[in-house]
Coordinates of C-alpha atoms in Angstrom, one line a residue:
Chain Z
M70 CA -0.3 -0.2 -0.1
V71 CA 1.2 3.4 -1.0
Q72 CA 2.2 5.9 2.0
K73 CA 0.6 9.2 1.7
I74 CA -0.1 12.1 3.4
Y75 CA -3.9 12.7 4.2
E76 CA -6.4 15.3 5.5
L77 CA -8.9 13.4 7.3
K78 CA -12.4 14.8 9.0
I79 CA -12.9 13.9 12.5
K80 CA -15.9 12.2 13.2
N81 CA -15.8 11.9 16.9
N82 CA -13.0 12.6 19.2
N83 CA -13.9 11.9 23.1
R84 CA -12.2 11.3 26.4
A85 CA -12.7 7.3 26.7
G86 CA -10.9 7.2 29.9
S87 CA -9.2 9.5 32.4
D88 CA -6.3 10.8 30.3
L89 CA -7.0 8.4 27.1
Y90 CA -9.1 9.5 24.2
I91 CA -10.8 7.6 21.1
M92 CA -10.8 9.7 17.9
D93 CA -12.6 8.3 14.9
L94 CA -11.3 10.0 11.3
E95 CA -13.9 9.5 8.6
T96 CA -11.7 7.7 5.5
P97 CA -14.4 7.8 2.6
D98 CA -12.2 6.3 0.3
G99 CA -10.7 3.7 2.8
I100 CA -7.4 3.2 3.7
F101 CA -5.8 -0.3 3.9
S102 CA -3.9 -1.3 7.1
K103 CA -3.1 -4.3 9.5
P104 CA -3.0 -4.6 13.4
G105 CA 0.3 -3.0 14.4
Q106 CA 0.5 -0.5 11.6
F107 CA 0.5 2.8 12.6
I108 CA 0.2 6.8 11.6
S109 CA 2.1 9.8 11.5
V110 CA 0.0 13.1 12.9
L111 CA 1.1 16.3 12.1
I112 CA 1.0 18.6 14.9
P113 CA 0.7 22.7 13.9
H114 CA 3.9 24.6 14.9
K115 CA 5.7 21.1 15.7
T116 CA 8.5 19.8 13.8
L117 CA 8.2 16.4 14.6
R118 CA 4.9 13.8 13.8
R119 CA 3.5 11.9 16.4
P120 CA 3.3 8.2 15.7
I121 CA 0.0 6.5 16.9
S122 CA -1.2 3.3 16.7
I123 CA -4.4 2.5 14.6
M124 CA -7.0 1.0 17.0
E125 CA -9.3 0.0 14.4
N126 CA -10.2 0.5 10.7
T127 CA -14.0 0.0 9.5
G128 CA -13.0 0.7 5.8
S129 CA -14.9 4.1 6.4
T130 CA -13.2 5.0 9.8
I131 CA -9.7 5.0 11.0
R132 CA -9.9 5.2 14.8
I133 CA -7.0 5.9 16.9
L134 CA -6.5 5.8 21.0
Y135 CA -4.4 8.5 22.7
K136 CA -3.0 9.3 26.0
V137 CA -2.8 13.0 26.7
R138 CA 1.2 13.1 27.6
G139 CA 2.5 16.4 26.0
E140 CA 1.7 19.2 23.6
G141 CA 1.2 17.2 20.6
T142 CA -1.4 14.9 22.4
N143 CA -3.2 17.9 24.3
Y144 CA -3.8 19.6 20.7
L145 CA -5.3 16.4 19.5
A146 CA -7.4 16.2 22.3
G147 CA -9.1 19.8 22.0
L148 CA -10.1 19.1 18.3
N149 CA -14.1 18.6 17.4
A150 CA -15.6 16.7 15.4
G151 CA -15.6 18.5 11.9
N152 CA -12.0 19.3 12.3
Y153 CA -9.4 18.1 10.2
V154 CA -6.4 15.8 10.9
N155 CA -3.1 15.7 8.8
F156 CA -1.7 12.5 9.1
A157 CA 0.7 10.5 6.9
G158 CA 1.0 6.7 6.5
V159 CA 0.1 3.9 7.0
F160 CA 3.4 2.8 8.4
G161 CA 5.5 -0.1 9.7
N162 CA 4.7 -3.6 9.9
F163 CA 2.0 -5.7 11.6
F164 CA 1.5 -8.8 14.1
K165 CA 1.9 -12.4 12.8
I166 CA -1.3 -14.3 13.5
G167 CA -1.5 -18.1 15.1
E168 CA -4.1 -20.3 15.7
K169 CA -5.1 -19.2 19.5
N170 CA -3.8 -15.8 20.3
L171 CA -3.3 -14.3 23.7
L172 CA -3.2 -10.4 23.1
V173 CA -2.0 -8.1 26.0
G174 CA -2.4 -4.4 26.0
A175 CA -1.7 -2.5 29.0
G176 CA -2.7 1.4 29.0
V177 CA -2.7 3.1 25.9
G178 CA -0.7 0.0 24.3
L179 CA -4.4 -1.6 24.3
A180 CA -4.8 -0.1 20.6
P181 CA -2.7 -2.3 18.3
V182 CA -3.9 -5.6 20.2
Y183 CA -7.5 -4.4 19.9
Y184 CA -7.5 -4.2 16.4
L185 CA -5.6 -7.3 16.3
K186 CA -8.5 -8.9 18.2
K187 CA -11.4 -7.6 16.2
E188 CA -9.6 -8.9 12.9
L189 CA -9.1 -12.3 14.7
E190 CA -12.4 -12.6 15.3
K191 CA -13.7 -11.4 12.0
I192 CA -11.5 -14.3 10.4
G193 CA -12.9 -16.8 12.9
R194 CA -9.4 -17.7 14.5
D195 CA -9.4 -18.1 18.8
A196 CA -8.2 -14.8 20.7
K197 CA -8.5 -13.8 24.1
L198 CA -7.7 -10.2 25.1
I199 CA -6.3 -9.2 28.4
A200 CA -6.0 -5.2 29.1
G201 CA -4.3 -3.8 32.6
F202 CA -4.4 -0.2 33.9
K203 CA -3.8 1.8 36.8
T204 CA -7.3 2.3 38.0
K205 CA -10.9 2.3 37.3
T206 CA -11.3 5.6 35.9
E207 CA -8.2 5.1 33.4
V208 CA -10.2 2.1 31.4
P209 CA -11.9 3.2 28.3
R210 CA -15.4 2.0 29.0
E211 CA -16.6 1.5 25.5
L212 CA -13.6 -0.8 24.8
S213 CA -14.2 -2.8 27.8
P214 CA -17.3 -5.2 26.3
F215 CA -14.3 -6.4 23.9
I216 CA -11.9 -7.2 26.7
D217 CA -12.0 -10.7 27.7
Y218 CA -9.9 -10.5 31.1
M219 CA -9.1 -7.0 32.7
S220 CA -6.9 -6.0 35.9
T221 CA -6.3 -2.7 37.7
D222 CA -3.2 -2.1 39.8
D223 CA -5.6 -1.2 42.6
G224 CA -8.6 -3.7 42.2
S225 CA -11.0 -0.8 41.3
F226 CA -11.9 -2.9 38.1
G227 CA -11.7 -6.4 36.9
E228 CA -8.8 -8.4 39.1
K229 CA -6.7 -6.6 41.2
G230 CA -3.0 -6.8 40.4
S231 CA -0.7 -6.4 37.4
V232 CA -1.5 -7.5 34.0
I233 CA 1.7 -9.0 34.0
D234 CA 0.4 -11.5 36.6
L235 CA -2.8 -11.6 34.7
A236 CA -0.8 -12.8 31.7
E237 CA 1.2 -15.1 33.3
K238 CA -2.0 -16.9 34.4
Y239 CA -3.6 -17.2 31.1
I240 CA -0.4 -17.9 29.4
K241 CA -0.7 -21.5 31.4
E242 CA -4.6 -21.9 31.2
F243 CA -5.2 -20.9 27.5
M244 CA -1.7 -22.2 26.2
P245 CA -1.7 -19.9 23.1
D246 CA 0.4 -20.6 20.0
N247 CA 0.7 -16.9 19.6
I248 CA 1.3 -14.0 22.1
C249 CA 1.0 -10.1 21.1
I250 CA 1.9 -7.7 23.6
C251 CA 1.6 -3.6 23.5
G252 CA 2.4 -1.5 26.6
P253 CA 5.1 -0.6 28.9
V254 CA 8.4 -2.0 28.3
I255 CA 8.9 -3.7 31.6
V256 CA 5.3 -5.1 31.1
M257 CA 6.5 -6.6 27.8
E258 CA 10.0 -7.8 28.8
K259 CA 8.4 -9.9 31.7
I260 CA 5.6 -11.5 29.6
S261 CA 7.7 -12.4 27.2
E262 CA 9.8 -14.3 29.5
A263 CA 7.1 -16.3 30.6
A264 CA 6.0 -16.9 26.9
A265 CA 9.7 -17.8 26.3
Q266 CA 9.5 -20.5 29.2
E267 CA 6.6 -22.0 27.6
R268 CA 8.4 -21.6 24.0
I269 CA 5.5 -19.6 22.4
Q270 CA 5.7 -17.6 19.7
C271 CA 5.7 -13.9 21.1
Q272 CA 5.7 -10.6 19.4
V273 CA 6.0 -6.9 20.9
S274 CA 5.0 -3.6 19.6
M275 CA 7.9 -1.1 20.6
E276 CA 7.4 2.8 20.8
S277 CA 10.3 4.9 20.0
M278 CA 10.4 8.9 19.3
M279 CA 10.5 9.0 15.6
G280 CA 11.8 11.5 13.0
C281 CA 10.7 10.6 9.3
S282 CA 8.8 7.3 9.8
V283 CA 10.2 5.8 6.7
G284 CA 13.4 4.2 7.9
A285 CA 15.8 7.0 6.7
C286 CA 17.0 8.9 9.5
R287 CA 18.0 6.2 11.8
G288 CA 16.4 8.2 14.8
C289 CA 14.1 5.5 16.3
V290 CA 16.3 2.7 16.5
I291 CA 16.5 0.0 18.9
K292 CA 19.1 -2.7 19.5
I293 CA 18.1 -6.4 18.6
N294 CA 19.6 -9.5 18.7
D295 CA 19.4 -11.0 15.3
S296 CA 20.2 -14.6 15.3
G297 CA 22.9 -13.9 17.7
V298 CA 24.1 -10.5 15.8
I299 CA 23.4 -7.6 17.8
R300 CA 22.3 -4.7 15.5
N301 CA 20.5 -1.6 15.1
A302 CA 16.5 -1.6 14.2
A303 CA 14.5 1.4 13.0
V304 CA 11.4 1.1 14.8
C305 CA 9.2 2.7 12.0
K306 CA 10.4 0.6 9.2
E307 CA 11.5 -2.7 10.5
G308 CA 8.8 -2.5 13.2
P309 CA 7.0 -1.5 15.5
V310 CA 6.4 -5.1 16.1
F311 CA 9.6 -7.3 16.7
D312 CA 9.3 -11.0 17.6
A313 CA 10.3 -10.5 21.5
L314 CA 13.4 -12.9 22.2
K315 CA 15.0 -10.2 19.2
V316 CA 14.5 -7.5 21.6
F317 CA 14.6 -8.6 25.1
G318 CA 16.3 -12.1 24.1
G319 CA 19.6 -10.2 24.2
K320 CA 18.8 -8.0 27.2
S321 CA 19.7 -5.1 25.6
H322 CA 16.2 -3.5 24.1
A323 CA 17.8 0.4 24.1
Chain J
M291 CA 9.4 26.4 -20.1
P292 CA 11.5 28.1 -17.3
D293 CA 14.9 26.4 -17.1
M294 CA 15.8 25.3 -13.6
S295 CA 19.1 23.4 -13.9
V296 CA 21.8 24.6 -12.2
K297 CA 25.4 24.8 -14.1
K298 CA 28.0 26.4 -12.1
G299 CA 31.2 24.9 -12.8
K300 CA 31.3 21.0 -11.8
L301 CA 28.3 21.4 -9.8
R302 CA 25.3 20.4 -11.9
L303 CA 22.0 20.0 -10.6
K304 CA 18.5 18.9 -12.4
N305 CA 17.1 21.9 -10.5
P306 CA 18.2 23.7 -7.2
I307 CA 16.0 22.0 -4.7
M308 CA 18.3 19.1 -3.4
T309 CA 17.6 16.9 0.2
A310 CA 20.3 17.3 2.8
S311 CA 22.2 14.5 4.2
G312 CA 20.9 12.3 7.3
T313 CA 17.0 13.4 6.1
Y314 CA 16.4 11.5 3.6
G315 CA 18.4 8.0 3.7
Y316 CA 20.4 6.7 0.5
N317 CA 18.1 6.5 -2.2
I318 CA 14.3 6.3 -2.4
E319 CA 13.3 5.9 1.3
Y320 CA 10.5 8.4 0.3
E321 CA 9.2 7.8 -2.8
D322 CA 5.8 7.3 -2.1
F323 CA 5.9 11.0 -1.1
T324 CA 8.2 12.2 -3.8
N325 CA 9.4 11.0 -6.7
P326 CA 13.5 11.2 -6.2
E327 CA 14.1 11.2 -10.0
I328 CA 12.6 14.8 -10.3
L329 CA 14.8 16.2 -7.3
G330 CA 17.8 18.7 -8.0
G331 CA 20.0 15.8 -6.1
I332 CA 19.2 13.6 -2.8
V333 CA 22.3 14.1 -1.1
T334 CA 23.2 10.4 0.7
K335 CA 23.4 9.8 4.7
A336 CA 26.8 10.4 5.5
I337 CA 28.8 7.2 4.9
T338 CA 32.0 6.0 6.4
L339 CA 34.8 3.5 5.3
E340 CA 33.4 1.0 7.9
P341 CA 29.9 0.4 8.7
R342 CA 29.0 2.5 12.4
E343 CA 26.5 1.5 14.8
G344 CA 25.8 5.4 15.8
N345 CA 25.1 6.5 19.3
F346 CA 23.1 5.1 22.0
W347 CA 19.4 5.9 22.7
Q348 CA 18.4 8.8 23.0
R349 CA 18.9 10.1 19.6
I350 CA 16.4 12.6 19.1
I351 CA 14.2 15.3 20.9
E352 CA 11.9 17.9 19.5
T353 CA 12.6 21.7 20.8
E354 CA 11.3 24.8 20.2
C355 CA 11.2 25.2 16.2
G356 CA 13.1 22.1 15.7
M357 CA 14.9 19.0 16.9
I358 CA 18.0 18.0 18.2
N359 CA 20.1 14.7 16.7
S360 CA 22.5 12.5 18.0
I361 CA 22.4 9.8 15.6
G362 CA 26.5 9.5 15.5
L363 CA 26.8 8.5 11.7
E364 CA 25.0 5.3 11.9
N365 CA 25.5 4.1 8.3
L366 CA 25.9 0.8 6.0
G367 CA 29.7 1.6 5.2
I368 CA 31.1 2.5 1.6
T369 CA 31.4 -1.2 0.6
R370 CA 27.7 -1.7 0.8
F371 CA 26.6 1.7 -0.2
L372 CA 28.4 1.1 -3.6
K373 CA 27.1 -2.6 -3.7
E374 CA 23.2 -2.3 -2.6
K375 CA 22.4 1.5 -2.9
L376 CA 24.5 2.9 -5.6
P377 CA 23.0 0.9 -8.4
V378 CA 19.6 1.8 -7.4
L379 CA 20.7 5.8 -7.7
L380 CA 22.1 4.8 -11.2
A381 CA 19.5 2.7 -12.3
R382 CA 16.6 5.4 -11.6
G383 CA 18.5 8.4 -13.0
I384 CA 18.1 9.9 -9.5
C385 CA 21.0 13.1 -9.5
F386 CA 22.6 12.6 -6.3
V387 CA 25.9 13.5 -3.9
V388 CA 27.6 11.0 -1.8
N389 CA 28.6 12.6 1.7
I390 CA 31.4 11.1 3.2
A391 CA 32.9 11.7 6.9
G392 CA 36.2 10.2 7.9
S393 CA 38.0 9.8 11.5
S394 CA 41.4 10.7 9.6
I395 CA 42.6 12.6 6.3
D396 CA 43.4 9.0 5.2
E397 CA 40.2 8.0 5.5
Y398 CA 38.4 10.9 3.4
I399 CA 40.9 10.2 0.9
N400 CA 40.3 6.3 0.7
L401 CA 36.5 7.1 0.6
A402 CA 36.9 9.7 -2.1
Q403 CA 38.8 7.5 -4.2
K404 CA 36.4 4.7 -3.9
C405 CA 33.9 7.6 -5.1
E406 CA 36.3 8.3 -7.9
E407 CA 36.7 4.5 -9.0
N408 CA 32.8 4.0 -9.1
G409 CA 32.3 7.0 -11.4
I410 CA 30.3 9.0 -8.6
K411 CA 30.1 12.7 -10.0
M412 CA 29.8 14.8 -6.7
I413 CA 30.6 14.5 -3.1
E414 CA 30.1 15.9 0.0
L415 CA 32.6 16.4 2.6
N416 CA 31.1 16.1 6.2
V417 CA 33.4 18.2 8.4
S418 CA 30.6 19.1 10.4
C419 CA 29.4 16.2 12.1
P420 CA 28.9 18.0 16.2
N421 CA 27.9 13.9 17.3
V422 CA 30.9 11.7 16.6
R423 CA 33.7 12.0 19.4
H424 CA 37.1 11.5 16.7
G425 CA 37.1 13.3 13.2
C426 CA 34.5 15.0 11.1
L427 CA 33.8 18.3 13.4
E428 CA 37.6 18.5 13.9
F429 CA 38.3 18.8 10.3
G430 CA 35.5 21.8 10.1
V431 CA 36.9 24.2 12.6
D432 CA 40.5 24.8 11.7
E433 CA 41.0 26.5 8.4
K434 CA 44.6 25.1 8.1
I435 CA 43.3 21.2 8.8
L436 CA 40.6 22.2 6.7
S437 CA 42.4 23.2 3.8
R438 CA 44.7 19.9 4.0
L439 CA 41.9 18.0 3.7
V440 CA 40.1 19.9 1.0
N441 CA 43.6 19.4 -0.8
S442 CA 44.3 16.0 -0.3
V443 CA 40.9 14.9 -1.7
R444 CA 41.1 17.3 -4.6
D445 CA 44.1 15.1 -5.8
V446 CA 42.1 11.8 -5.7
F447 CA 38.5 13.1 -6.9
S448 CA 38.2 15.0 -10.3
G449 CA 34.4 15.4 -9.9
C450 CA 32.2 17.9 -7.9
L451 CA 33.7 18.5 -4.5
I452 CA 31.4 20.4 -2.0
V453 CA 32.3 20.9 1.2
K454 CA 29.6 20.9 4.0
L455 CA 30.4 23.7 6.6
T456 CA 29.4 24.0 10.5
P457 CA 28.1 27.2 11.8
N458 CA 30.0 26.2 15.4
V459 CA 32.9 28.8 14.2
T460 CA 33.6 32.1 14.9
S461 CA 34.5 33.4 11.6
I462 CA 32.7 30.9 8.5
E463 CA 34.1 32.8 5.9
L464 CA 37.9 32.3 6.9
L465 CA 36.8 28.4 6.2
G466 CA 34.9 29.2 3.3
T467 CA 37.7 30.8 1.6
S468 CA 40.7 27.9 2.7
C469 CA 38.0 25.7 1.1
Q470 CA 38.0 27.6 -2.2
K471 CA 41.6 27.8 -2.4
A472 CA 42.2 24.3 -1.9
G473 CA 40.3 23.5 -4.9
A474 CA 36.6 23.0 -3.6
D475 CA 33.9 23.1 -6.4
A476 CA 31.2 24.3 -3.8
L477 CA 30.0 24.8 -0.2
S478 CA 27.2 23.5 1.6
A479 CA 25.9 25.6 4.7
I480 CA 25.1 25.0 7.4
N481 CA 25.3 21.9 9.5
T482 CA 23.4 21.8 12.5
L483 CA 24.0 23.9 15.2
K484 CA 25.4 22.4 18.9
G485 CA 22.5 22.2 20.8
T486 CA 20.7 20.4 24.0
G487 CA 16.9 19.5 24.6
I488 CA 15.9 19.1 27.9
K489 CA 12.7 17.6 28.3
L490 CA 11.0 17.1 31.9
R491 CA 7.8 15.3 33.6
L492 CA 6.7 15.0 36.9
E493 CA 5.6 11.5 37.3
N494 CA 4.7 10.2 40.9
G495 CA 6.9 12.8 42.5
K496 CA 9.6 12.2 40.8
F497 CA 11.3 14.0 37.6
K498 CA 11.6 12.0 34.4
K499 CA 14.4 13.5 32.6
E500 CA 15.1 13.3 28.3
I501 CA 18.3 15.2 27.3
V502 CA 19.9 15.0 24.2
T503 CA 23.0 16.9 23.4
G504 CA 23.9 17.1 19.4
G505 CA 22.9 18.8 16.5
Y506 CA 19.9 21.5 16.5
S507 CA 18.1 21.7 13.3
G508 CA 14.5 22.8 11.8
Q509 CA 12.9 26.3 11.4
G510 CA 14.9 28.0 14.2
I511 CA 18.4 27.8 12.4
K512 CA 16.9 29.5 9.5
P513 CA 18.6 33.0 10.3
A514 CA 21.6 31.5 11.2
A515 CA 22.2 29.8 8.0
L516 CA 21.0 33.0 6.1
N517 CA 23.4 34.6 7.6
A518 CA 26.1 32.2 7.0
V519 CA 25.0 32.0 3.2
M520 CA 25.4 36.2 2.9
R521 CA 28.9 36.0 4.5
L522 CA 29.9 33.1 2.4
K523 CA 28.6 35.0 -0.7
K524 CA 30.8 38.0 0.2
A525 CA 34.0 36.1 0.7
I526 CA 34.2 33.6 -2.4
D527 CA 33.1 32.9 -6.0
I528 CA 32.3 29.4 -5.8
P529 CA 28.5 28.2 -5.6
I530 CA 27.0 28.1 -2.4
I531 CA 24.2 25.3 -1.4
G532 CA 22.0 26.8 1.4
I533 CA 20.7 24.5 4.0
G534 CA 19.1 25.8 7.3
G535 CA 15.2 25.7 8.3
I536 CA 13.9 25.6 5.1
Y537 CA 10.0 25.0 5.3
S538 CA 8.3 26.7 2.4
F539 CA 9.2 28.1 -1.1
N540 CA 9.5 31.8 0.2
D541 CA 12.3 30.5 2.1
V542 CA 13.8 28.8 -0.7
L543 CA 13.7 32.5 -2.4
E544 CA 15.3 33.8 1.0
F545 CA 18.3 31.5 0.4
F546 CA 18.9 32.7 -2.9
A547 CA 18.5 36.4 -1.9
A548 CA 21.3 35.9 0.3
G549 CA 23.4 34.2 -2.2
A550 CA 22.7 30.7 -2.6
D551 CA 22.7 28.7 -5.7
A552 CA 21.0 25.6 -4.8
V553 CA 19.4 24.5 -1.4
Q554 CA 18.7 21.6 0.6
I555 CA 15.7 20.4 2.4
G556 CA 16.4 18.8 5.5
T557 CA 14.5 18.6 8.7
A558 CA 11.5 19.5 6.9
N559 CA 11.3 16.2 5.2
F560 CA 10.4 14.8 8.5
T561 CA 7.4 17.0 9.1
H562 CA 6.3 17.3 5.6
P563 CA 7.7 14.0 3.8
D564 CA 6.2 15.3 0.2
I565 CA 7.7 19.1 0.7
A566 CA 10.8 18.5 -1.6
G567 CA 8.7 17.5 -4.3
K568 CA 6.4 20.2 -3.7
L569 CA 9.2 23.1 -3.7
V570 CA 10.2 21.8 -7.1
S571 CA 6.6 21.9 -8.5
E572 CA 6.6 25.5 -6.8
L573 CA 9.7 26.7 -8.1
Y574 CA 8.6 25.7 -11.4
D575 CA 5.0 27.2 -11.3
F576 CA 6.5 30.6 -9.8
M577 CA 9.4 31.0 -12.4
S578 CA 6.7 30.0 -15.5
N579 CA 4.1 32.6 -14.0
N580 CA 6.6 35.3 -13.8
G581 CA 8.8 35.2 -16.6
F582 CA 11.6 33.8 -15.4
K583 CA 13.5 31.7 -18.2
T584 CA 16.7 30.5 -15.9
L585 CA 17.6 30.3 -12.5
D586 CA 20.2 33.2 -13.0
E587 CA 17.5 35.4 -14.2
L588 CA 15.6 34.8 -10.8
K589 CA 18.9 35.1 -8.7
G590 CA 19.6 38.5 -10.5
A591 CA 16.0 39.7 -9.6
L592 CA 16.2 38.8 -6.1
R593 CA 19.5 40.3 -5.6
N594 CA 19.4 43.6 -7.1
E595 CA 19.3 46.2 -4.5

């Protein structure tokens, strides 16, 4: 699919839970994407585009989930239905799928695995979605019906405790042949260790500050262990989805 | 039909809109957004003798009106460049300049020789990367050393020899003058300004800090770049390629007015990946609509008092 710059009209832009927002963008001509891929949003008067994972693509709407963290996401949160957003994309690789898929999202990291769950359901593959949040108010309520197991750190919603423990429990119970995770590095690292112990294929979606989004500037690279060779990989082009062993197997992810 | 080509001595470009080293990859990375064949010239990412890993995380940070980078010359090395990237540039008829960086004069000579042997027509000496510990910038701040370097490369390279100057000096015209005397065919100015970006966030009672020290680029450096180009224009006769914060067609005209013969688009490629191609079309339309038949006519009009 050819990458392009789009000016898309906002259909909805609503707070989904404390600092998480969901934005729906109209794509009348349809834009092809796969779970794991991202778009780069232009913020007026800022130099760097913001890479944001696609949370759903219905054919006529692209949905993104974002967390308000700084100037860029603050700007996005202030936009209304009818406003336009400039985005470039679609960029990056996508998740490989298995027969029995365990999907784990922590916080805003829910976006790409939620998308994957929806796509897997369409083709009738077995998929369980686990999500972890800090507390009840952070949980994006409109997404919770699609989440199979949920935890909050303080137990105010779903099970009490870390999403890491919840994932470890369901790895044993569900015995998937494929695990996909997106969230903070520590969450991805711990769960991928559990996956490695059970010898289950595990993929992680990495985040990085990006310059060009097309693999040209080498600003977003991480170190990966590629069959024993430690080398740089551009998150924007070779990723954002990586085989967890390549990222954490070498114990040097950054 | 206006003639946009640049023909100044050995500097031969399809048009004056080029893309700057380090921002545009090696060849066709941006082709979904801009057809590289229509650009005046792509300057490759800096290439060294051996492959380089570059610096550790974190490599980039956004600042007011720009960004800081500390990539540290990560690149695949001249051997792989010649084997994997050069054939694509040649097959596609892309106008290009190979940017080379070394840790010693011998390394620059070796790189330039390899370019000569492989029929490369234009090289740009990177003597201004602020992000590596040895070499590079050391050659760009002392006019005697720079002069020796340019002389040595001149001996082995017959094509267009461009020297990319750093703004991190007291008097850029002294360095420009030594390059001209030593046989450079053109100068490009400026490389990034030395800078530091700091981002602070208070999370659970603790400050999370991001600090990146490296090269400052983007819209904020345009006044410094225009100043460097004007000063160089007064001091030298060889062509000047202006670089620094170009984000619009009007910026391009400002650089022409300051004395540039061509320009390179850098950080703006990150913000607007289609900008380089758009600027080529805008220049074409502007010249057509206003009756400028050649670039010299346009530049003449801009520089008339």
